[in-house]
Amino acid sequence: MEKPVSLLSTVVIVLLLHVSDSLAAPSTHSLFATFLNCLQTHTNQPNQVSNIVFSQTNTSYDSVLKASARNARFNSPSAPKPLLIITPRNENHVQNTVICAKSIGIQLKIRSGGHDFEGISYVSQASSFIILDMFHFENITVDVQNEIAVIEAGATLGQVYYRIYEKSEVHGFPAGVCPTVGVGGHISGGGYGNMIRKHGLSVDHVIDAKIVDVNGRILDREAMGDDLFWAIRGGGGASFGVILSYTVKLVPVPETVTVFQVDKTLEQNATDVVLQWQQVAPHTDERLFMRLVMQPVKKRTIKVSVMALFLGGADEVVTLLGKEFPLLGLKKEICHEMRWIDSVVWWANYNDGSTLNALLDRSHYRVHYNKKKSDYVETPISKDGFNLIWKKMIELGRVVLIFNPYGGRMNEIPYDATPFPHRAGNLYKVQYSVTWEEARDGADKNFIGQIRMLYNYMTPFVSKNPRSAYFNYRDLDIGVKMHGKDSYQDGVVYGYKYFNRNIERLMKIKTAIDPENFFWNEQSIPSLGRKSN
């Protein structure tokens, strides 16, 4: 059974990273002056530079930092803070930020939407770091005639969906259901949503990209070559450079789609519903995505919810599930037919009367404390297994399980077509989720302890050798760089869990593209050049 990183281990990590820093942490004032001078030297518009660099003494620093910090665990006064935040407005600003950060020798964190579950895009255990915040890079160009879109890395998924809808109601893009997620992190880590069974992952539709490499060069697909283009479609962008934009192929969506939600408790035969869901959801019509949400509720029971998107009409899906999934008891009265763009709002759980314009609002997100983990299930869990899981969930009291079915298009794409390896052979992905509102002492320890206990309890039911995880569901419990930023041995531990055998190709590409390991974080791709560490 894999053990989570202990508090002592975390302290060791911090100490080692401090010791491994080659330079003493510069003061905010000296760094600001040095960095500003470097940027002004490299730009043809030196007078604008001061408007994009925020030091800790700037009155706007705190608001800029927190604007895209989506986890309250990393918003506390004690959380590590960047010495500077750079908010580039053009590609030259990005190039120069990379060049100057490299010349000064300071860690660069890259943030697009701030939804990294462990805050890796905006906190660090290094003694000093700066943030390159890409939120100004939110331009989206949609070409319906050629069915493509060019999307800058700082745009949110909600903005993407809205801009596509402006041009066409019968086109969409297969990506996440949370509208405030940033494109740069989402697509570079794989990207999935409720059209995964019909259209696969977001990265399966990327046809070009632009990235700033460690030397400050802007590379498109042709210039970067096949290896780097492969790596940034599922291997994470932040290990290789700064993603500027992705060019993607749009997918067709019908004029009418159907959504529904069915809730059951254990007393309402929920266990048998879940057992039948396992037999149906990964194998049914690929136009149908049925997410399964299981949560402990009052009166010591489990509520099971089936949330679905069907790319078609209500009559068809009711007939289909009447035959394949009779225990669900789906009736047309609870089905909602709508345009695809309206289903985006439905899935976002905007229960405040929001209109489509809410998709454009990158601040339309409630920040709370949370911790997430992930797993993959390759063989169905038995009834006895679920009864044990329910008992454990009720005992713990707070942790939610979410099953996302695979199958369909996911079974047709080879594991090494992109760095994301979890294709055929996986019935569904598991997300563990715990959220809390309290900032009281011990709350973090309590709730994080709960999710770790359930994760450990699930060991017999999930993938093994390795116990796989989804890179975009970032989880520092499965491994971190405990021996400095260049540790190879630490990197392969989490690397094999996220990428399986694809980590080997990713490490070769990392070594060729960034041999000095400038682009690093707590779970970045290790370089083979550091293999002895």
Short mmCIF file of C-alpha atoms in Angstrom, two decimals:
data_model
loop_
_atom_site.label_atom_id
_atom_site.label_comp_id
_atom_site.label_asym_id
_atom_site.label_seq_id
_atom_site.Cartn_x
_atom_site.Cartn_y
_atom_site.Cartn_z
CA MET A 1 0.00 0.00 0.00
CA GLU A 2 1.46 3.35 -1.03
CA LYS A 3 2.00 5.83 1.75
CA PRO A 4 1.28 9.56 1.38
CA VAL A 5 3.98 12.13 1.90
CA SER A 6 4.26 12.71 5.65
CA LEU A 7 4.62 16.06 7.40
CA LEU A 8 8.23 15.15 8.19
CA SER A 9 8.86 14.38 4.52
CA THR A 10 7.40 17.74 3.56
CA VAL A 11 9.76 19.49 5.98
CA VAL A 12 12.67 17.54 4.50
CA ILE A 13 11.62 18.59 1.00
CA VAL A 14 11.57 22.24 1.99
CA LEU A 15 14.98 22.04 3.67
CA LEU A 16 16.59 20.20 0.78
CA LEU A 17 15.21 22.59 -1.77
CA HIS A 18 16.51 25.52 0.26
CA VAL A 19 19.93 23.94 0.50
CA SER A 20 20.01 23.07 -3.19
CA ASP A 21 19.38 26.63 -4.32
CA SER A 22 22.64 27.83 -5.82
CA LEU A 23 21.99 31.45 -4.87
CA ALA A 24 20.79 32.99 -1.65
CA ALA A 25 17.27 34.33 -1.95
CA PRO A 26 17.50 37.88 -3.31
CA SER A 27 15.60 40.66 -1.63
CA THR A 28 12.39 41.76 -3.30
CA HIS A 29 13.78 45.22 -3.99
CA SER A 30 17.05 44.06 -5.55
CA LEU A 31 15.30 41.39 -7.62
CA PHE A 32 12.69 43.84 -8.83
CA ALA A 33 15.36 46.32 -9.93
CA THR A 34 17.50 43.65 -11.60
CA PHE A 35 14.59 41.97 -13.34
CA LEU A 36 13.06 45.26 -14.49
CA ASN A 37 16.38 46.38 -15.91
CA CYS A 38 16.76 43.08 -17.75
CA LEU A 39 13.27 43.30 -19.27
CA GLN A 40 13.79 46.92 -20.32
CA THR A 41 17.09 46.01 -21.92
CA HIS A 42 15.50 43.29 -24.03
CA THR A 43 12.35 45.08 -25.14
CA ASN A 44 11.70 47.73 -27.76
CA GLN A 45 9.06 49.32 -25.47
CA PRO A 46 10.93 49.78 -22.17
CA ASN A 47 8.42 52.30 -20.81
CA GLN A 48 5.67 49.65 -20.69
CA VAL A 49 7.63 47.10 -18.70
CA SER A 50 6.87 48.47 -15.25
CA ASN A 51 3.14 48.02 -15.94
CA ILE A 52 3.45 44.24 -16.20
CA VAL A 53 5.73 43.53 -13.22
CA PHE A 54 4.26 43.41 -9.70
CA SER A 55 6.53 43.26 -6.67
CA GLN A 56 5.31 42.44 -3.17
CA THR A 57 5.21 46.15 -2.33
CA ASN A 58 2.86 46.95 -5.22
CA THR A 59 -0.68 47.75 -4.03
CA SER A 60 -2.11 45.44 -6.72
CA TYR A 61 0.17 42.49 -5.90
CA ASP A 62 -2.24 40.69 -3.59
CA SER A 63 -5.25 41.01 -5.89
CA VAL A 64 -3.26 39.81 -8.92
CA LEU A 65 -1.89 36.85 -6.98
CA LYS A 66 -5.29 35.77 -5.65
CA ALA A 67 -7.26 36.41 -8.86
CA SER A 68 -6.40 32.96 -10.21
CA ALA A 69 -5.67 31.09 -6.98
CA ARG A 70 -8.44 28.47 -7.05
CA ASN A 71 -7.61 26.57 -3.85
CA ALA A 72 -7.93 28.32 -0.48
CA ARG A 73 -5.27 25.98 0.93
CA PHE A 74 -2.70 28.10 -0.89
CA ASN A 75 -4.23 31.50 -0.16
CA SER A 76 -3.20 31.62 3.48
CA PRO A 77 -0.72 34.22 4.81
CA SER A 78 1.78 31.42 5.46
CA ALA A 79 1.68 30.06 1.88
CA PRO A 80 4.87 30.73 -0.13
CA LYS A 81 4.59 33.92 -2.16
CA PRO A 82 6.37 34.85 -5.40
CA LEU A 83 8.86 37.67 -5.23
CA LEU A 84 7.42 39.01 -8.49
CA ILE A 85 4.40 38.43 -10.70
CA ILE A 86 4.81 39.14 -14.41
CA THR A 87 1.62 39.61 -16.44
CA PRO A 88 2.74 39.64 -20.09
CA ARG A 89 0.62 41.36 -22.74
CA ASN A 90 2.49 40.17 -25.81
CA GLU A 91 4.78 37.35 -26.92
CA ASN A 92 7.89 39.47 -26.54
CA HIS A 93 7.11 39.94 -22.84
CA VAL A 94 7.01 36.16 -22.43
CA GLN A 95 10.28 35.66 -24.29
CA ASN A 96 12.05 38.27 -22.21
CA THR A 97 10.65 36.92 -18.94
CA VAL A 98 12.15 33.51 -19.71
CA ILE A 99 15.48 35.03 -20.74
CA CYS A 100 15.69 37.24 -17.66
CA ALA A 101 14.55 34.60 -15.16
CA LYS A 102 17.14 32.23 -16.57
CA SER A 103 19.91 34.82 -16.42
CA ILE A 104 19.10 35.70 -12.80
CA GLY A 105 18.77 32.04 -11.82
CA ILE A 106 15.32 32.11 -10.27
CA GLN A 107 12.51 29.57 -10.54
CA LEU A 108 9.71 30.51 -12.94
CA LYS A 109 6.15 29.29 -12.29
CA ILE A 110 3.65 29.50 -15.16
CA ARG A 111 -0.07 30.07 -14.54
CA SER A 112 -2.94 30.18 -17.02
CA GLY A 113 -6.12 29.52 -15.03
CA GLY A 114 -4.83 28.62 -11.57
CA HIS A 115 -6.80 25.37 -11.21
CA ASP A 116 -3.76 23.21 -10.44
CA PHE A 117 -5.06 21.09 -7.55
CA GLU A 118 -1.79 21.41 -5.63
CA GLY A 119 -1.19 25.06 -6.51
CA ILE A 120 1.99 24.17 -8.40
CA SER A 121 1.41 26.99 -10.89
CA TYR A 122 1.59 29.67 -8.19
CA VAL A 123 3.29 28.33 -5.03
CA SER A 124 6.72 26.76 -4.56
CA GLN A 125 8.91 25.27 -1.86
CA ALA A 126 11.98 26.90 -3.43
CA SER A 127 13.44 29.78 -1.45
CA SER A 128 12.57 32.25 -4.19
CA PHE A 129 10.39 32.13 -7.29
CA ILE A 130 8.41 34.34 -9.65
CA ILE A 131 5.12 33.79 -11.50
CA LEU A 132 4.47 34.30 -15.19
CA ASP A 133 0.70 34.83 -15.18
CA MET A 134 -0.79 34.39 -18.66
CA PHE A 135 -4.30 35.73 -18.01
CA HIS A 136 -3.94 38.53 -20.61
CA PHE A 137 -3.40 35.84 -23.27
CA GLU A 138 -7.10 35.13 -23.74
CA ASN A 139 -7.64 35.75 -27.44
CA ILE A 140 -9.62 33.09 -29.32
CA THR A 141 -9.95 33.06 -33.11
CA VAL A 142 -12.63 30.74 -34.49
CA ASP A 143 -12.65 29.74 -38.17
CA VAL A 144 -15.88 27.81 -38.70
CA GLN A 145 -15.30 27.29 -42.42
CA ASN A 146 -12.12 25.33 -41.71
CA GLU A 147 -13.44 24.08 -38.35
CA ILE A 148 -10.42 25.25 -36.35
CA ALA A 149 -9.75 27.64 -33.48
CA VAL A 150 -6.55 29.30 -32.31
CA ILE A 151 -6.72 29.59 -28.52
CA GLU A 152 -4.25 31.51 -26.39
CA ALA A 153 -3.04 29.78 -23.24
CA GLY A 154 -4.61 32.21 -20.77
CA ALA A 155 -8.14 31.81 -22.13
CA THR A 156 -10.62 29.84 -20.03
CA LEU A 157 -12.69 26.92 -21.26
CA GLY A 158 -15.86 28.96 -20.78
CA GLN A 159 -14.48 31.64 -23.08
CA VAL A 160 -13.57 28.96 -25.64
CA TYR A 161 -17.08 27.48 -25.65
CA TYR A 162 -18.73 30.90 -25.88
CA ARG A 163 -16.54 32.10 -28.77
CA ILE A 164 -17.27 28.90 -30.70
CA TYR A 165 -21.00 29.35 -30.04
CA GLU A 166 -20.83 32.93 -31.37
CA LYS A 167 -19.81 31.53 -34.75
CA SER A 168 -21.73 28.24 -34.80
CA GLU A 169 -24.32 26.38 -32.71
CA VAL A 170 -23.36 23.04 -34.26
CA HIS A 171 -19.66 23.06 -33.34
CA GLY A 172 -17.99 22.48 -30.01
CA PHE A 173 -14.75 21.33 -28.46
CA PRO A 174 -14.14 18.31 -26.18
CA ALA A 175 -12.72 19.72 -22.96
CA GLY A 176 -13.56 20.17 -19.28
CA VAL A 177 -16.87 21.03 -17.64
CA CYS A 178 -15.48 23.76 -15.34
CA PRO A 179 -15.61 27.03 -17.33
CA THR A 180 -12.87 28.87 -15.39
CA VAL A 181 -10.14 26.29 -16.08
CA GLY A 182 -7.27 27.76 -18.12
CA VAL A 183 -6.48 26.37 -21.56
CA GLY A 184 -2.70 26.27 -21.11
CA GLY A 185 -2.70 23.76 -18.27
CA HIS A 186 -5.83 21.87 -19.29
CA ILE A 187 -4.80 20.99 -22.82
CA SER A 188 -1.10 20.49 -22.11
CA GLY A 189 -2.02 17.90 -19.45
CA GLY A 190 -4.47 15.98 -21.65
CA GLY A 191 -7.85 17.61 -21.12
CA TYR A 192 -11.10 15.66 -20.91
CA GLY A 193 -14.79 16.42 -20.59
CA ASN A 194 -18.22 14.95 -21.19
CA MET A 195 -17.60 14.26 -24.89
CA ILE A 196 -14.60 12.03 -24.13
CA ARG A 197 -16.34 8.83 -25.27
CA LYS A 198 -17.34 10.37 -28.62
CA HIS A 199 -14.32 12.55 -29.35
CA GLY A 200 -11.51 11.54 -26.99
CA LEU A 201 -9.31 14.07 -25.21
CA SER A 202 -8.66 17.73 -25.94
CA VAL A 203 -5.13 16.85 -27.05
CA ASP A 204 -6.48 14.46 -29.66
CA HIS A 205 -7.66 17.54 -31.58
CA VAL A 206 -4.57 19.76 -31.35
CA ILE A 207 -3.06 20.40 -34.77
CA ASP A 208 -0.54 23.16 -33.97
CA ALA A 209 0.90 25.07 -31.03
CA LYS A 210 3.23 27.93 -30.16
CA ILE A 211 5.69 27.71 -27.31
CA VAL A 212 8.54 29.83 -25.93
CA ASP A 213 11.51 27.55 -25.26
CA VAL A 214 14.31 27.87 -22.72
CA ASN A 215 16.29 30.09 -25.11
CA GLY A 216 13.41 32.51 -25.58
CA ARG A 217 12.59 31.32 -29.09
CA ILE A 218 8.98 31.11 -30.31
CA LEU A 219 8.41 27.73 -31.92
CA ASP A 220 5.38 26.47 -33.84
CA ARG A 221 4.75 22.83 -34.70
CA GLU A 222 7.09 22.82 -37.64
CA ALA A 223 9.89 24.59 -35.80
CA MET A 224 9.60 22.55 -32.58
CA GLY A 225 9.55 19.17 -34.32
CA ASP A 226 7.54 16.02 -33.72
CA ASP A 227 8.98 15.16 -30.31
CA LEU A 228 8.23 18.43 -28.54
CA PHE A 229 4.84 18.70 -30.24
CA TRP A 230 4.05 15.22 -28.90
CA ALA A 231 5.25 16.11 -25.39
CA ILE A 232 3.08 19.20 -24.92
CA ARG A 233 -0.07 17.29 -25.84
CA GLY A 234 -0.50 15.53 -22.51
CA GLY A 235 2.93 15.71 -20.86
CA GLY A 236 2.36 19.15 -19.37
CA GLY A 237 3.69 22.33 -20.90
CA ALA A 238 5.55 23.71 -17.89
CA SER A 239 8.37 21.15 -18.08
CA PHE A 240 9.28 22.24 -21.60
CA GLY A 241 8.56 25.96 -21.99
CA VAL A 242 5.73 28.48 -21.95
CA ILE A 243 2.71 27.58 -24.06
CA LEU A 244 1.44 30.63 -25.97
CA SER A 245 -1.43 29.03 -27.90
CA TYR A 246 -2.95 25.86 -29.27
CA THR A 247 -4.62 25.43 -32.64
CA VAL A 248 -7.41 22.87 -32.41
CA LYS A 249 -9.91 21.14 -34.66
CA LEU A 250 -13.52 21.77 -33.69
CA VAL A 251 -15.96 18.87 -33.48
CA PRO A 252 -19.57 18.72 -34.70
CA VAL A 253 -22.35 18.79 -32.11
CA PRO A 254 -26.04 18.17 -32.86
CA GLU A 255 -28.61 20.96 -32.76
CA THR A 256 -30.20 19.27 -29.75
CA VAL A 257 -28.49 17.46 -26.89
CA THR A 258 -30.00 15.93 -23.76
CA VAL A 259 -28.90 16.18 -20.13
CA PHE A 260 -30.30 14.49 -17.06
CA GLN A 261 -29.51 13.67 -13.44
CA VAL A 262 -30.88 10.70 -11.50
CA ASP A 263 -30.28 10.38 -7.74
CA LYS A 264 -30.53 7.21 -5.65
CA THR A 265 -29.67 6.33 -2.04
CA LEU A 266 -28.61 2.94 -0.72
CA GLU A 267 -32.18 2.44 0.44
CA GLN A 268 -33.32 3.04 -3.15
CA ASN A 269 -31.21 0.26 -4.64
CA ALA A 270 -28.19 2.48 -5.37
CA THR A 271 -25.70 -0.38 -5.07
CA ASP A 272 -27.35 -2.38 -7.85
CA VAL A 273 -27.58 0.80 -9.94
CA VAL A 274 -23.81 1.29 -9.58
CA LEU A 275 -23.15 -2.34 -10.49
CA GLN A 276 -25.24 -1.99 -13.65
CA TRP A 277 -23.61 1.38 -14.41
CA GLN A 278 -20.23 -0.42 -14.50
CA GLN A 279 -21.58 -2.79 -17.15
CA VAL A 280 -23.18 -0.07 -19.26
CA ALA A 281 -21.37 3.28 -19.00
CA PRO A 282 -18.00 2.26 -20.57
CA HIS A 283 -19.64 0.19 -23.33
CA THR A 284 -22.83 1.98 -24.40
CA ASP A 285 -23.37 4.33 -27.36
CA GLU A 286 -20.31 6.61 -27.52
CA ARG A 287 -22.58 9.66 -27.72
CA LEU A 288 -23.60 9.02 -24.10
CA PHE A 289 -21.45 10.08 -21.14
CA MET A 290 -22.76 9.16 -17.68
CA ARG A 291 -20.73 10.48 -14.76
CA LEU A 292 -21.32 8.72 -11.44
CA VAL A 293 -21.05 10.78 -8.22
CA MET A 294 -21.13 9.03 -4.82
CA GLN A 295 -21.20 10.99 -1.59
CA PRO A 296 -21.97 10.31 2.06
CA VAL A 297 -25.04 12.21 3.28
CA LYS A 298 -26.99 12.60 6.52
CA LYS A 299 -28.72 9.57 8.04
CA ARG A 300 -25.51 7.59 7.36
CA THR A 301 -26.18 6.59 3.78
CA ILE A 302 -24.67 7.16 0.34
CA LYS A 303 -26.30 9.25 -2.37
CA VAL A 304 -25.47 8.13 -5.90
CA SER A 305 -26.03 10.56 -8.77
CA VAL A 306 -25.86 9.76 -12.48
CA MET A 307 -25.16 12.97 -14.45
CA ALA A 308 -25.34 12.58 -18.20
CA LEU A 309 -24.85 14.23 -21.55
CA PHE A 310 -26.30 12.57 -24.65
CA LEU A 311 -25.45 13.97 -28.06
CA GLY A 312 -28.99 13.48 -29.33
CA GLY A 313 -32.65 13.71 -28.33
CA ALA A 314 -34.45 12.61 -25.18
CA ASP A 315 -36.60 9.94 -26.80
CA GLU A 316 -33.56 8.14 -28.14
CA VAL A 317 -31.62 8.09 -24.86
CA VAL A 318 -34.69 7.03 -22.83
CA THR A 319 -35.25 4.10 -25.21
CA LEU A 320 -31.55 3.20 -25.16
CA LEU A 321 -31.26 3.13 -21.38
CA GLY A 322 -34.62 1.40 -20.98
CA LYS A 323 -32.95 -1.55 -22.69
CA GLU A 324 -29.37 -1.27 -21.40
CA PHE A 325 -29.77 0.33 -17.96
CA PRO A 326 -33.26 -0.49 -16.68
CA LEU A 327 -32.33 -0.09 -13.01
CA LEU A 328 -31.72 3.62 -13.61
CA GLY A 329 -35.42 4.06 -14.33
CA LEU A 330 -34.87 7.01 -16.67
CA LYS A 331 -38.08 8.86 -17.64
CA LYS A 332 -38.42 11.50 -20.32
CA GLU A 333 -39.89 13.93 -17.79
CA ILE A 334 -36.51 14.40 -16.09
CA CYS A 335 -34.58 14.79 -19.36
CA HIS A 336 -33.77 18.28 -20.59
CA GLU A 337 -33.28 18.91 -24.30
CA MET A 338 -31.20 21.97 -25.15
CA ARG A 339 -28.46 23.41 -27.34
CA TRP A 340 -24.95 22.14 -26.67
CA ILE A 341 -23.84 25.55 -25.36
CA ASP A 342 -26.68 25.49 -22.81
CA SER A 343 -25.54 22.06 -21.65
CA VAL A 344 -22.18 23.66 -20.86
CA VAL A 345 -23.91 25.96 -18.36
CA TRP A 346 -25.95 23.04 -16.96
CA TRP A 347 -22.81 20.98 -16.35
CA ALA A 348 -21.09 23.96 -14.74
CA ASN A 349 -23.68 23.81 -11.94
CA TYR A 350 -24.46 27.50 -12.29
CA ASN A 351 -27.52 27.49 -10.08
CA ASP A 352 -27.63 31.26 -9.72
CA GLY A 353 -29.64 32.07 -12.84
CA SER A 354 -26.51 32.78 -14.86
CA THR A 355 -26.83 33.39 -18.57
CA LEU A 356 -24.37 32.30 -21.23
CA ASN A 357 -22.39 35.48 -20.55
CA ALA A 358 -21.23 33.89 -17.29
CA LEU A 359 -18.98 31.66 -19.41
CA LEU A 360 -16.88 34.74 -20.22
CA ASP A 361 -16.33 35.60 -16.55
CA ARG A 362 -13.09 34.03 -15.36
CA SER A 363 -13.91 35.03 -11.77
CA HIS A 364 -17.21 33.10 -11.73
CA TYR A 365 -15.79 30.55 -9.31
CA ARG A 366 -16.17 29.99 -5.59
CA VAL A 367 -12.79 29.40 -3.97
CA HIS A 368 -12.79 26.80 -1.21
CA TYR A 369 -10.34 24.47 0.48
CA ASN A 370 -9.94 21.21 -1.40
CA LYS A 371 -7.82 18.13 -2.04
CA LYS A 372 -8.14 15.73 -4.98
CA LYS A 373 -6.70 12.36 -5.96
CA SER A 374 -7.20 9.96 -8.87
CA ASP A 375 -7.21 6.29 -9.85
CA TYR A 376 -8.13 4.03 -12.77
CA VAL A 377 -10.36 0.95 -12.65
CA GLU A 378 -9.64 -1.83 -15.13
CA THR A 379 -11.92 -4.59 -13.84
CA PRO A 380 -15.44 -4.16 -12.40
CA ILE A 381 -15.72 -3.83 -8.63
CA SER A 382 -17.94 -6.47 -7.01
CA LYS A 383 -21.07 -5.89 -4.93
CA ASP A 384 -19.19 -6.92 -1.80
CA GLY A 385 -16.46 -4.47 -2.77
CA PHE A 386 -18.91 -1.57 -3.06
CA ASN A 387 -20.54 -2.46 0.25
CA LEU A 388 -17.12 -2.17 1.90
CA ILE A 389 -16.46 1.13 0.10
CA TRP A 390 -19.81 2.56 1.25
CA LYS A 391 -19.05 1.59 4.84
CA LYS A 392 -15.67 3.32 4.69
CA MET A 393 -17.10 6.47 3.06
CA ILE A 394 -19.82 6.74 5.73
CA GLU A 395 -17.23 6.22 8.45
CA LEU A 396 -15.02 9.02 7.04
CA GLY A 397 -17.99 11.29 6.36
CA ARG A 398 -16.79 13.80 3.80
CA VAL A 399 -14.95 12.31 0.81
CA VAL A 400 -16.77 12.15 -2.55
CA LEU A 401 -16.05 9.59 -5.28
CA ILE A 402 -16.59 10.47 -8.95
CA PHE A 403 -16.41 7.84 -11.70
CA ASN A 404 -15.88 9.04 -15.29
CA PRO A 405 -16.50 6.31 -17.89
CA TYR A 406 -14.09 5.64 -20.74
CA GLY A 407 -14.62 3.39 -23.76
CA GLY A 408 -15.80 4.58 -27.17
CA ARG A 409 -13.20 6.72 -28.92
CA MET A 410 -10.77 6.30 -26.01
CA ASN A 411 -10.42 2.59 -26.85
CA GLU A 412 -9.38 3.38 -30.43
CA ILE A 413 -6.37 5.63 -29.75
CA PRO A 414 -3.01 3.95 -28.93
CA TYR A 415 -1.55 4.57 -25.46
CA ASP A 416 1.51 6.27 -26.97
CA ALA A 417 -0.27 8.49 -29.51
CA THR A 418 0.11 11.25 -26.90
CA PRO A 419 1.82 11.23 -23.47
CA PHE A 420 -1.58 10.48 -21.87
CA PRO A 421 -1.48 6.65 -21.67
CA HIS A 422 -4.80 5.72 -20.04
CA ARG A 423 -6.75 4.48 -23.05
CA ALA A 424 -8.00 0.96 -23.88
CA GLY A 425 -8.26 -1.33 -20.89
CA ASN A 426 -9.56 1.34 -18.53
CA LEU A 427 -13.25 1.14 -17.64
CA TYR A 428 -13.35 4.45 -15.82
CA LYS A 429 -11.30 7.04 -14.01
CA VAL A 430 -11.85 7.72 -10.31
CA GLN A 431 -11.65 11.17 -8.80
CA TYR A 432 -11.49 11.51 -5.03
CA SER A 433 -12.62 14.90 -3.81
CA VAL A 434 -12.93 16.55 -0.43
CA THR A 435 -13.82 20.22 0.08
CA TRP A 436 -14.28 22.31 3.19
CA GLU A 437 -15.01 25.90 4.06
CA GLU A 438 -13.44 26.16 7.52
CA ALA A 439 -10.06 27.76 8.04
CA ARG A 440 -9.91 26.48 11.63
CA ASP A 441 -6.88 24.74 13.08
CA GLY A 442 -6.68 21.09 12.12
CA ALA A 443 -9.21 21.27 9.26
CA ASP A 444 -6.58 20.64 6.57
CA LYS A 445 -5.10 17.71 8.47
CA ASN A 446 -8.53 16.20 9.14
CA PHE A 447 -9.93 16.33 5.62
CA ILE A 448 -6.69 15.54 3.80
CA GLY A 449 -6.34 12.61 6.19
CA GLN A 450 -9.82 11.40 5.19
CA ILE A 451 -9.11 11.43 1.46
CA ARG A 452 -5.79 9.64 1.96
CA MET A 453 -7.50 6.93 4.01
CA LEU A 454 -10.12 6.29 1.35
CA TYR A 455 -7.44 6.26 -1.36
CA ASN A 456 -5.48 3.65 0.59
CA TYR A 457 -8.65 1.65 1.19
CA MET A 458 -9.33 1.55 -2.57
CA THR A 459 -5.98 -0.11 -3.35
CA PRO A 460 -7.41 -3.61 -4.09
CA PHE A 461 -9.91 -2.23 -6.62
CA VAL A 462 -7.73 -0.07 -8.88
CA SER A 463 -4.85 -0.32 -11.36
CA LYS A 464 -1.52 -1.74 -10.22
CA ASN A 465 2.14 -1.70 -11.31
CA PRO A 466 1.92 1.20 -11.58
CA ARG A 467 -1.08 2.52 -9.71
CA SER A 468 -1.93 5.05 -12.41
CA ALA A 469 -3.02 8.66 -11.90
CA TYR A 470 -4.24 11.50 -14.13
CA PHE A 471 -1.66 14.24 -14.53
CA ASN A 472 -4.22 17.06 -14.51
CA TYR A 473 -5.55 15.79 -11.18
CA ARG A 474 -2.28 16.84 -9.62
CA ASP A 475 -1.47 14.97 -6.41
CA LEU A 476 1.79 15.51 -4.53
CA ASP A 477 1.10 12.46 -2.36
CA ILE A 478 2.19 10.12 -5.17
CA GLY A 479 5.70 11.55 -5.31
CA VAL A 480 7.68 14.80 -5.38
CA LYS A 481 11.24 15.91 -5.93
CA MET A 482 12.54 15.34 -2.41
CA HIS A 483 16.21 15.63 -3.35
CA GLY A 484 16.32 18.91 -5.22
CA LYS A 485 15.04 20.07 -8.57
CA ASP A 486 17.28 17.75 -10.60
CA SER A 487 16.35 14.48 -8.90
CA TYR A 488 15.84 11.74 -11.49
CA GLN A 489 14.99 8.97 -9.02
CA ASP A 490 12.20 11.00 -7.47
CA GLY A 491 10.86 12.04 -10.88
CA VAL A 492 10.39 8.56 -12.25
CA VAL A 493 8.23 7.59 -9.26
CA TYR A 494 5.38 9.97 -10.07
CA GLY A 495 6.31 9.95 -13.76
CA TYR A 496 5.39 6.29 -14.24
CA LYS A 497 2.11 6.78 -12.39
CA TYR A 498 1.05 9.72 -14.54
CA PHE A 499 2.46 8.59 -17.88
CA ASN A 500 3.23 4.86 -17.58
CA ARG A 501 5.82 3.87 -20.23
CA ASN A 502 5.43 7.22 -21.99
CA ILE A 503 7.57 8.82 -19.25
CA GLU A 504 10.64 7.34 -20.95
CA ARG A 505 10.07 9.31 -24.15
CA LEU A 506 9.12 12.42 -22.16
CA MET A 507 12.43 12.29 -20.26
CA LYS A 508 14.42 12.01 -23.49
CA ILE A 509 12.59 15.02 -24.93
CA LYS A 510 13.06 17.00 -21.71
CA THR A 511 16.79 16.28 -21.80
CA ALA A 512 17.08 17.48 -25.40
CA ILE A 513 14.86 20.55 -25.06
CA ASP A 514 15.87 21.82 -21.60
CA PRO A 515 19.19 20.15 -20.66
CA GLU A 516 19.84 22.47 -17.70
CA ASN A 517 16.34 21.85 -16.28
CA PHE A 518 15.33 25.51 -16.10
CA PHE A 519 11.64 24.67 -16.42
CA TRP A 520 11.07 22.65 -13.27
CA ASN A 521 8.50 22.26 -10.51
CA GLU A 522 7.67 19.78 -7.75
CA GLN A 523 6.42 17.22 -10.31
CA SER A 524 8.11 18.23 -13.55
CA ILE A 525 9.53 15.75 -16.06
CA PRO A 526 13.04 14.75 -14.93
CA SER A 527 16.04 15.06 -17.20
CA LEU A 528 18.13 12.01 -18.07
CA GLY A 529 21.19 14.19 -17.68
CA ARG A 530 20.53 14.12 -13.93
CA LYS A 531 20.05 10.34 -13.79
CA SER A 532 22.64 9.80 -11.09
CA ASN A 533 20.65 11.94 -8.63
#
